[in-house]
PDB file of C-alpha atoms in Angstrom:
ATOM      1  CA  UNK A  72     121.483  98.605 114.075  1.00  0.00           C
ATOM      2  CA  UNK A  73     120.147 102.492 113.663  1.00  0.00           C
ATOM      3  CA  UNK A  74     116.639 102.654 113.962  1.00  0.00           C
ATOM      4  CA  UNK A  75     114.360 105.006 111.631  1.00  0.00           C
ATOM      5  CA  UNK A  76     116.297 107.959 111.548  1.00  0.00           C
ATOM      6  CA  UNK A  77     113.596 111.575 111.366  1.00  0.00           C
ATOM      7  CA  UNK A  78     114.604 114.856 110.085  1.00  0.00           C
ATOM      8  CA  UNK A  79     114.107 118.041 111.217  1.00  0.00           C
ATOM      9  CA  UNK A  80     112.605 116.706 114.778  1.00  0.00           C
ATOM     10  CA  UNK A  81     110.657 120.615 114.981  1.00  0.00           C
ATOM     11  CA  UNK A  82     109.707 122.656 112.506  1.00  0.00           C
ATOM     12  CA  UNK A  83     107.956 125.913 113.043  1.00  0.00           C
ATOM     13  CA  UNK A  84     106.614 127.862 109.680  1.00  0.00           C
ATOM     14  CA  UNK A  85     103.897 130.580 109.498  1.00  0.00           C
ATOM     15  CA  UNK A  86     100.752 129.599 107.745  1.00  0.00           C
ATOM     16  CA  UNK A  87     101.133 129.241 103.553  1.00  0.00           C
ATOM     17  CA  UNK A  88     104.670 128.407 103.652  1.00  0.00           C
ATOM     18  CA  UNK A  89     106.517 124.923 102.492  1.00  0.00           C
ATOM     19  CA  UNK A  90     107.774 122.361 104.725  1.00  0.00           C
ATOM     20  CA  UNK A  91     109.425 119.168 104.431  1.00  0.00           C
ATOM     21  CA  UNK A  92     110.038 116.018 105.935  1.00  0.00           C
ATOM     22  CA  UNK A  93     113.188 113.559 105.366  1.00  0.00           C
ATOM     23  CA  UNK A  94     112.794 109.797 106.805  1.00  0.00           C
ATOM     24  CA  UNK A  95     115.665 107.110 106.087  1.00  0.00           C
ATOM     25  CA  UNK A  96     114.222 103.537 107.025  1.00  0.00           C
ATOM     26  CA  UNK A  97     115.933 101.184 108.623  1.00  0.00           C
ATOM     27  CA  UNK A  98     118.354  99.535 106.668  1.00  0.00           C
ATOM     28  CA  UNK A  99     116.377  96.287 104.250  1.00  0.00           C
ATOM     29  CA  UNK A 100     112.521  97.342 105.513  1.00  0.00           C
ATOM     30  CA  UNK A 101     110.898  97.849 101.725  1.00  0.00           C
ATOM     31  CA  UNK A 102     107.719  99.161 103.397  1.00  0.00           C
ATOM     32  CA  UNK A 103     107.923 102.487 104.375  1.00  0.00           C
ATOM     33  CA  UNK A 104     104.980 104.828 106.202  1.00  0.00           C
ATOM     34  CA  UNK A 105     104.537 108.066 106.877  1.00  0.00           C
ATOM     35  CA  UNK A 106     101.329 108.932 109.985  1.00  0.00           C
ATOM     36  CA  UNK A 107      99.831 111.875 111.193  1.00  0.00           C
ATOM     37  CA  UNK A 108      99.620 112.219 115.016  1.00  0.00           C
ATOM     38  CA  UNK A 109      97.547 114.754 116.704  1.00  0.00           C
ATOM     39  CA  UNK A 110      97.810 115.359 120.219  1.00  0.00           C
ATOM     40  CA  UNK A 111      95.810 112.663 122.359  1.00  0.00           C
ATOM     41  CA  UNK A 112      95.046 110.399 119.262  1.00  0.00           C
ATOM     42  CA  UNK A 113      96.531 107.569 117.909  1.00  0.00           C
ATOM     43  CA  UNK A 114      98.588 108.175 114.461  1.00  0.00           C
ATOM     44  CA  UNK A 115      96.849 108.109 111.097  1.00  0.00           C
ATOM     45  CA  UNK A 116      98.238 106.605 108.074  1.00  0.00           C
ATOM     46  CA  UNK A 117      98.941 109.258 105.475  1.00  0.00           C
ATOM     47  CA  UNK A 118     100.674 107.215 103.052  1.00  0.00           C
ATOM     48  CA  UNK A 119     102.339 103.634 102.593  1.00  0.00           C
ATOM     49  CA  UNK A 120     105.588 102.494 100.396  1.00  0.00           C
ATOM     50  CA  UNK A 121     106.231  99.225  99.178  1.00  0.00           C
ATOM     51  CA  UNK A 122     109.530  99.829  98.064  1.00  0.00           C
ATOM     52  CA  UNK A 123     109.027 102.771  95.210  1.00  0.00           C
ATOM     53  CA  UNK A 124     105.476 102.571  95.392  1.00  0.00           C
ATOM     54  CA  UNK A 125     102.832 104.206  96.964  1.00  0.00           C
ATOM     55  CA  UNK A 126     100.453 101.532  97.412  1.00  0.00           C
ATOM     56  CA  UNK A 127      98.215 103.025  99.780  1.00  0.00           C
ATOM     57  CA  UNK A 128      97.907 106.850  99.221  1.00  0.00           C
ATOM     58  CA  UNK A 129      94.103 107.250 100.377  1.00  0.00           C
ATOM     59  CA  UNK A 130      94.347 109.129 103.637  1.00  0.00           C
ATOM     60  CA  UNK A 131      96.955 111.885 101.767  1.00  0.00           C
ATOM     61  CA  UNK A 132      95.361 115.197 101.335  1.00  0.00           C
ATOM     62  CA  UNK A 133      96.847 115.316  97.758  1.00  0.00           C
ATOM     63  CA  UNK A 134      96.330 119.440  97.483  1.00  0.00           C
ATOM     64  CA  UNK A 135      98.605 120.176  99.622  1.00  0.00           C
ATOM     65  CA  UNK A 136     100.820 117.286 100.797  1.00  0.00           C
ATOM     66  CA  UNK A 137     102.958 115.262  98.501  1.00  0.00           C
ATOM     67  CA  UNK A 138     105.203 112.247  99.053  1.00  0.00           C
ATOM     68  CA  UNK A 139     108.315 110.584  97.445  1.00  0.00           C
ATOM     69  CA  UNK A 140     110.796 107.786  97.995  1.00  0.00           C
ATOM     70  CA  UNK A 141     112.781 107.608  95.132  1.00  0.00           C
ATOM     71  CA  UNK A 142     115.621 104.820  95.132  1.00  0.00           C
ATOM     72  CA  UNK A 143     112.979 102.771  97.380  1.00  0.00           C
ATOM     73  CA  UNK A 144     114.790 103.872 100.608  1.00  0.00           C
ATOM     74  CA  UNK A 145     114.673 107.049 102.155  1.00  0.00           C
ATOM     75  CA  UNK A 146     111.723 109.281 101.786  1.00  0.00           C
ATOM     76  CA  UNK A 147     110.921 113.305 101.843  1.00  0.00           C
ATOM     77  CA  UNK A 148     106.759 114.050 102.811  1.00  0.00           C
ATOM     78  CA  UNK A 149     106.321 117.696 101.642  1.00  0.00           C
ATOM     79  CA  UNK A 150     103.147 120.089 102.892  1.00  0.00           C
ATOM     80  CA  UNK A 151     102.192 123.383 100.560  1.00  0.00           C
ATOM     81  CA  UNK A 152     101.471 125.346 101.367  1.00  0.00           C
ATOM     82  CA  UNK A 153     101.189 124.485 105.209  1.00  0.00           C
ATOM     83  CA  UNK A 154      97.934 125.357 107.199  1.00  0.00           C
ATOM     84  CA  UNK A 155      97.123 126.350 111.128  1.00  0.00           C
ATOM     85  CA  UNK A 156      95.463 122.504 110.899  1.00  0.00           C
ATOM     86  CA  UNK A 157      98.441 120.622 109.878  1.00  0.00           C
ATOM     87  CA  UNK A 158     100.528 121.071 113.292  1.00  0.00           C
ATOM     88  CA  UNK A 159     100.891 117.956 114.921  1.00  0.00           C
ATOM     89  CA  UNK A 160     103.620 115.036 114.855  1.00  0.00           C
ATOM     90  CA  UNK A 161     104.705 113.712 111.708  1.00  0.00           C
ATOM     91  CA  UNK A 162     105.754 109.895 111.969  1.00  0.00           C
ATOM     92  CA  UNK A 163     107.455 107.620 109.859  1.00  0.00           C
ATOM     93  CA  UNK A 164     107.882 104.436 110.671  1.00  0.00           C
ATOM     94  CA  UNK A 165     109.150 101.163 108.396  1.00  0.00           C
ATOM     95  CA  UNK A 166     108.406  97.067 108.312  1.00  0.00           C
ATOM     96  CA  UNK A 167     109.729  94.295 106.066  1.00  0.00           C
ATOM     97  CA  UNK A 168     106.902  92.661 104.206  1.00  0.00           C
ATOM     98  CA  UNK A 169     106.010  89.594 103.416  1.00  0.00           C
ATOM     99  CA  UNK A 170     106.742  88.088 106.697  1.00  0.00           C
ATOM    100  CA  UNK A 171     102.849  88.208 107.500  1.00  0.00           C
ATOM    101  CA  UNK A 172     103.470  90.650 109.784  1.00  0.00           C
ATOM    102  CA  UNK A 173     103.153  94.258 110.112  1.00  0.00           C
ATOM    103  CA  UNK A 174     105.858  95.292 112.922  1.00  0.00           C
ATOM    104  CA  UNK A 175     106.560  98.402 112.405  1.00  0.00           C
ATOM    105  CA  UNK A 176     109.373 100.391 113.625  1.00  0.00           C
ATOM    106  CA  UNK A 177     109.107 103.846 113.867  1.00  0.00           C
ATOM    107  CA  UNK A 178     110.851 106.988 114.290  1.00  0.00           C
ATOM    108  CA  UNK A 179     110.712 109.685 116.911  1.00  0.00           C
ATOM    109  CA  UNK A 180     108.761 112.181 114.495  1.00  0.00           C
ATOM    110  CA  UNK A 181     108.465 115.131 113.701  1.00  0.00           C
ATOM    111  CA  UNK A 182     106.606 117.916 115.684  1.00  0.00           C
ATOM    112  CA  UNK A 183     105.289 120.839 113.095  1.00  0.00           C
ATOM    113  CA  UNK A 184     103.886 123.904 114.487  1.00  0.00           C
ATOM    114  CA  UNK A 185     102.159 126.070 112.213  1.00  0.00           C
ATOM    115  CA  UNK A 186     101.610 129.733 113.599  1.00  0.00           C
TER     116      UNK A 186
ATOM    117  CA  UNK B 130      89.454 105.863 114.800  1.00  0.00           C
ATOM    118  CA  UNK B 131      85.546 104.493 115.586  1.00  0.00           C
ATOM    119  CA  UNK B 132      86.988 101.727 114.010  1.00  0.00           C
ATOM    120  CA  UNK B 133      88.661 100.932 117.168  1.00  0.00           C
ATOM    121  CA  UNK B 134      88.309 101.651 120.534  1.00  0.00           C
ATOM    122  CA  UNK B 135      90.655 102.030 123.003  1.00  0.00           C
ATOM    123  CA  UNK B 136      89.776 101.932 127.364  1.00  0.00           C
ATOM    124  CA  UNK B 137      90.095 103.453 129.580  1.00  0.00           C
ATOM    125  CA  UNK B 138      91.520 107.012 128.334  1.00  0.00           C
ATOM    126  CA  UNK B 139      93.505 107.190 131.505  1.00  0.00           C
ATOM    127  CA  UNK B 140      94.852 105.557 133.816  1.00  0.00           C
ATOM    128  CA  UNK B 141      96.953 106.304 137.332  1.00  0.00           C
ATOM    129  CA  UNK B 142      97.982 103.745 139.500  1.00  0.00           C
ATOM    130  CA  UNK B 143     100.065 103.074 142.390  1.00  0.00           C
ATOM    131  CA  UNK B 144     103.518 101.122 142.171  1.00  0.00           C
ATOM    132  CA  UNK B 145     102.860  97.454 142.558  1.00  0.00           C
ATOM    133  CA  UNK B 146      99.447  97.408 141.200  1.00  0.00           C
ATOM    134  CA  UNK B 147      98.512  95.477 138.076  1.00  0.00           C
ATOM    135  CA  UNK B 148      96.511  96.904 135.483  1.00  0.00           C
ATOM    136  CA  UNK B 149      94.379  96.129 132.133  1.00  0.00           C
ATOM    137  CA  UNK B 150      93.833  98.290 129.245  1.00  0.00           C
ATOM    138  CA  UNK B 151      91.387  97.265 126.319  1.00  0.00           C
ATOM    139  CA  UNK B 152      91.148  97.734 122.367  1.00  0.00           C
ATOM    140  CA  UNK B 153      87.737  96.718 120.660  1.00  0.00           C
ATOM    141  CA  UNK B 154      87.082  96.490 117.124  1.00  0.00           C
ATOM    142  CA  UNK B 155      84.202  96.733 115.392  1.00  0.00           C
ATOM    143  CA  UNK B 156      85.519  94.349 112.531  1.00  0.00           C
ATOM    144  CA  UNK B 157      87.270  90.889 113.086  1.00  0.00           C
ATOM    145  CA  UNK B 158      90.942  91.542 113.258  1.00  0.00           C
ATOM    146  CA  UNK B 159      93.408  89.953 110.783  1.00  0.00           C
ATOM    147  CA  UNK B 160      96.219  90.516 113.552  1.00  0.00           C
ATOM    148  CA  UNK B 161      96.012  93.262 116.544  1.00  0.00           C
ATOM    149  CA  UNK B 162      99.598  95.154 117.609  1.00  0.00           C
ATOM    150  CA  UNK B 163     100.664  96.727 121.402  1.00  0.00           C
ATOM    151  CA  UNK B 164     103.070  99.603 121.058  1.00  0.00           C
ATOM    152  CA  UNK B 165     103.865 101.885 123.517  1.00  0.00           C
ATOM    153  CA  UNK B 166     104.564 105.755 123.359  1.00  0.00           C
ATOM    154  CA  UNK B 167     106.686 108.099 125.382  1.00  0.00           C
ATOM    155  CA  UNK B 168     105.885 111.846 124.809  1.00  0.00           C
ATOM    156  CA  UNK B 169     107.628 113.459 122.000  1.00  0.00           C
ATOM    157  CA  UNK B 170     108.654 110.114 121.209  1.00  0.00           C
ATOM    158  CA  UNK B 171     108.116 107.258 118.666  1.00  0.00           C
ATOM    159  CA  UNK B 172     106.009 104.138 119.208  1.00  0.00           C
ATOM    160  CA  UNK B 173     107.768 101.203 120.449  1.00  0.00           C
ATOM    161  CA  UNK B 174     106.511  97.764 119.732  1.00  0.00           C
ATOM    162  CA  UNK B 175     105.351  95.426 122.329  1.00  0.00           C
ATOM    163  CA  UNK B 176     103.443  92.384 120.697  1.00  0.00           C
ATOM    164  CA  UNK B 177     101.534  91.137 117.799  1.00  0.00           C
ATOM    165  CA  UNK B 178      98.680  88.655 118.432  1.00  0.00           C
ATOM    166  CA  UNK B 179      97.144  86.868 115.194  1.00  0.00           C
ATOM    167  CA  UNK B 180      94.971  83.860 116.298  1.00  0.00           C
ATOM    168  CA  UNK B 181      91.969  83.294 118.459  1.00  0.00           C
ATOM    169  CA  UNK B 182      92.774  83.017 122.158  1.00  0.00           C
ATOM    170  CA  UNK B 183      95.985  83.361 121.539  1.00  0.00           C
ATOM    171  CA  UNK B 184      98.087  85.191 124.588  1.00  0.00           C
ATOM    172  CA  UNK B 185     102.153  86.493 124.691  1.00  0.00           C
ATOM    173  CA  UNK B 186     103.963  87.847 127.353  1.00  0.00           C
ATOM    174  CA  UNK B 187     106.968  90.075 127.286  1.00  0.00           C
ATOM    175  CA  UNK B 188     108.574  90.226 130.930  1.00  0.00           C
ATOM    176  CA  UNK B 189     105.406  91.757 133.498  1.00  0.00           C
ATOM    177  CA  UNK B 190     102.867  92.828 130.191  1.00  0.00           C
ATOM    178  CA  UNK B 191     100.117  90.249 128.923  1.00  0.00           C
ATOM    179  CA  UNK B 192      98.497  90.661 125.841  1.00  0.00           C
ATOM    180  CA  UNK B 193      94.989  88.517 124.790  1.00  0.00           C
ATOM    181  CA  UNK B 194      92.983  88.625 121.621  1.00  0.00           C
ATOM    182  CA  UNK B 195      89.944  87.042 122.261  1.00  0.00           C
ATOM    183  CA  UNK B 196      88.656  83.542 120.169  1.00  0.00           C
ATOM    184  CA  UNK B 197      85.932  86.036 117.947  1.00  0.00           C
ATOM    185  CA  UNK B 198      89.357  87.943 117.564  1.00  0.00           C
ATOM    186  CA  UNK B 199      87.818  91.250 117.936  1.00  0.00           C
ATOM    187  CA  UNK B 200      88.864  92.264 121.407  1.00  0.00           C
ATOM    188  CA  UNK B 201      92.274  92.061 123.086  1.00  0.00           C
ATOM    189  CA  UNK B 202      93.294  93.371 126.506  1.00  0.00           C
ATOM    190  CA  UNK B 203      96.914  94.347 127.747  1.00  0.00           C
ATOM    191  CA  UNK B 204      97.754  93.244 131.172  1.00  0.00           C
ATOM    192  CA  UNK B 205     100.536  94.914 133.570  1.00  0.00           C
ATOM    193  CA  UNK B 206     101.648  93.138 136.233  1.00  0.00           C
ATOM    194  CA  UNK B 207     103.462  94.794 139.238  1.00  0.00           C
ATOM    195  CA  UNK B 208     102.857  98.060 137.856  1.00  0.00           C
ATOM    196  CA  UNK B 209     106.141 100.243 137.623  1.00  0.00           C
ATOM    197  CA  UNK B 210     107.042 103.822 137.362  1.00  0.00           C
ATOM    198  CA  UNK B 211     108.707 102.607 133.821  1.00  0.00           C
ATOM    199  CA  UNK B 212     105.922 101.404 133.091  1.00  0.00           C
ATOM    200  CA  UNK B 213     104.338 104.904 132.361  1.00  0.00           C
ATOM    201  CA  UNK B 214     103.574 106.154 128.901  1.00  0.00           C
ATOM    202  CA  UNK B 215     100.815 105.952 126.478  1.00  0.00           C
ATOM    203  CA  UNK B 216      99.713 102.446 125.467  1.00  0.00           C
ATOM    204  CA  UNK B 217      97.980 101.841 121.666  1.00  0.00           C
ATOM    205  CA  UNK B 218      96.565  98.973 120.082  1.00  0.00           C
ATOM    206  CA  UNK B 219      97.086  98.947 116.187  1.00  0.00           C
ATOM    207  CA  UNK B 220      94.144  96.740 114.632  1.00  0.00           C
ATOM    208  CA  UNK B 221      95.313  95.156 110.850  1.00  0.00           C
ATOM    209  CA  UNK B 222      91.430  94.505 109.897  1.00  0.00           C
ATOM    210  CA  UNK B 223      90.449  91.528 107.882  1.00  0.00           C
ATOM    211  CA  UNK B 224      89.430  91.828 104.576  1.00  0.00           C
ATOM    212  CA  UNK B 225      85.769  89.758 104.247  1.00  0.00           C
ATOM    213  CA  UNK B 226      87.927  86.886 102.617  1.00  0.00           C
ATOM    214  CA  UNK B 227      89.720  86.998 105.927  1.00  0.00           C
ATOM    215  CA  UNK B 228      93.062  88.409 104.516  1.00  0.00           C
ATOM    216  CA  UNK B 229      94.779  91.480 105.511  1.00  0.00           C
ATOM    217  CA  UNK B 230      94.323  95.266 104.268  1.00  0.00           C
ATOM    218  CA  UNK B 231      97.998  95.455 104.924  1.00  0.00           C
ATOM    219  CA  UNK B 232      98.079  98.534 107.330  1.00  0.00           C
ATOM    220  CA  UNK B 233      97.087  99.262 111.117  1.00  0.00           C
ATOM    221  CA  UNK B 234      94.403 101.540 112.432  1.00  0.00           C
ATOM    222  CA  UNK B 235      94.960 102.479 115.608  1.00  0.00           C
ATOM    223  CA  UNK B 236      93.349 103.539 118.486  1.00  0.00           C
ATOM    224  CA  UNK B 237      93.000 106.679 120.337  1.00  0.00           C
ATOM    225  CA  UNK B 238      95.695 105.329 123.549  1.00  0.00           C
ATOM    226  CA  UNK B 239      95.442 104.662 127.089  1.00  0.00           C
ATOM    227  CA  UNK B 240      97.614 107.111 129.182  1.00  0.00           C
ATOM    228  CA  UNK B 241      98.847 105.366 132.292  1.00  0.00           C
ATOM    229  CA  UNK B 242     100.337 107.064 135.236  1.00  0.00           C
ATOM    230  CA  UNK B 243     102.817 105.076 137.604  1.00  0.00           C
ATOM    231  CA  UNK B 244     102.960 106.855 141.273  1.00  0.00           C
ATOM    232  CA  UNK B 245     106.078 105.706 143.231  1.00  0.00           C
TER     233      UNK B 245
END
């Protein structure tokens, strides 16, 4: 079974430019997550999916970073523009609900560099 | 997070040793996750404890969450060098009614060091 599949693994843009990120879940997980990982710290929920919607949407800085997941599968996290403060790792990672438990699998991220 | 608290910061060990690292939350836990982290990697999951007391293992790594269910401590056995990575606890805090919120916060990580 493929595992959460990331997309572009590093990105490096100059300050004030667009980026994007593309995440395909694994294959039947209708929760979907994308974190924010800064070196030496533990990742940071930006957003949450159930299926099509963002249920939890709190922790996104909603000036500059926008999310979407369409068809309820894969999902593209945009930054613009981008900003020295936003390098770090971008994860996504993806759990079936309604189990009663949050395992979530996630993907080997993104690492953005701003310059 | 200062939600959650994660000890030590580091850790280096010798091969063969055992090993604890421990995650504290400041709010009783709904359910508390181990993953593990390999630079430049993802986080891969270990365990998920949900009740009082209750304790898994998975091969030579024990995980506890204590009976208040605000504490939980990951135990490594016969430390070794595979071992090495960066251990986090993910906290899924209780509402007040004792349900979930539905997401993990997690804590800062433990670094751990294997020496052959």
């Amino acid at each position: 079974e493929a595992g959460v599949v990331q997309s572009p693994r590093y990105k490096i843009i100059e300050k004030k430019q667009p980026v994007a990120f593309w995440c395909n879940p694994i294959s039947g997980h209708n929760t979907l997550y994308w974190y924010l990982q800064n070196l030496g710290q533990g990742p940071e929920l930006l957003i949450r999916y159930e299926n099509e919607e963002a249920v939890d949407d709190s922790q996104l800085p909603k000036d500059r970073f926008s999310a979407e997941r369409l068809k309820g599968v894969d999902s593209t996290l945009k930054i613009q523009p981008a900003e020295l403060g936003d390098s770090a790792v971008y994860l996504c990672a993806s759990s079936l609900s309604g189990t009663g438990s949050y395992e979530q699998y996630f993907g080997p991220g993104t690492r953005l560099t701003v310059t | 997070s200062q939600e959650l608290e994660q000890s030590p910061q580091s850790l280096i060990v010798q091969e063969g040793k055992n090993l604890t690292i421990n995650c504290t939350s400041s709010k009783t836990l709904y359910g508390l996750y181990w993953y593990k982290q390999k630079y430049g990697e993802g986080l891969i999951f270990l365990m998920m404890l949900q009740k009082g007391g209750e304790e898994k293992s998975h091969e030579k790594i024990t995980a506890k969450l204590d009976e208040k269910k605000q504490q939980s401590s990951l135990h490594i056995t016969a430390s070794q060098p595979s071992h090495a990575g960066i251990y986090l606890c993910g906290a899924d805090i209780a509402y007040a009614g004792g349900t979930s919120y539905g997401k993990l916060t997690f804590g800062q990580g433990t670094i751990l060091t294997v020496h052959p």
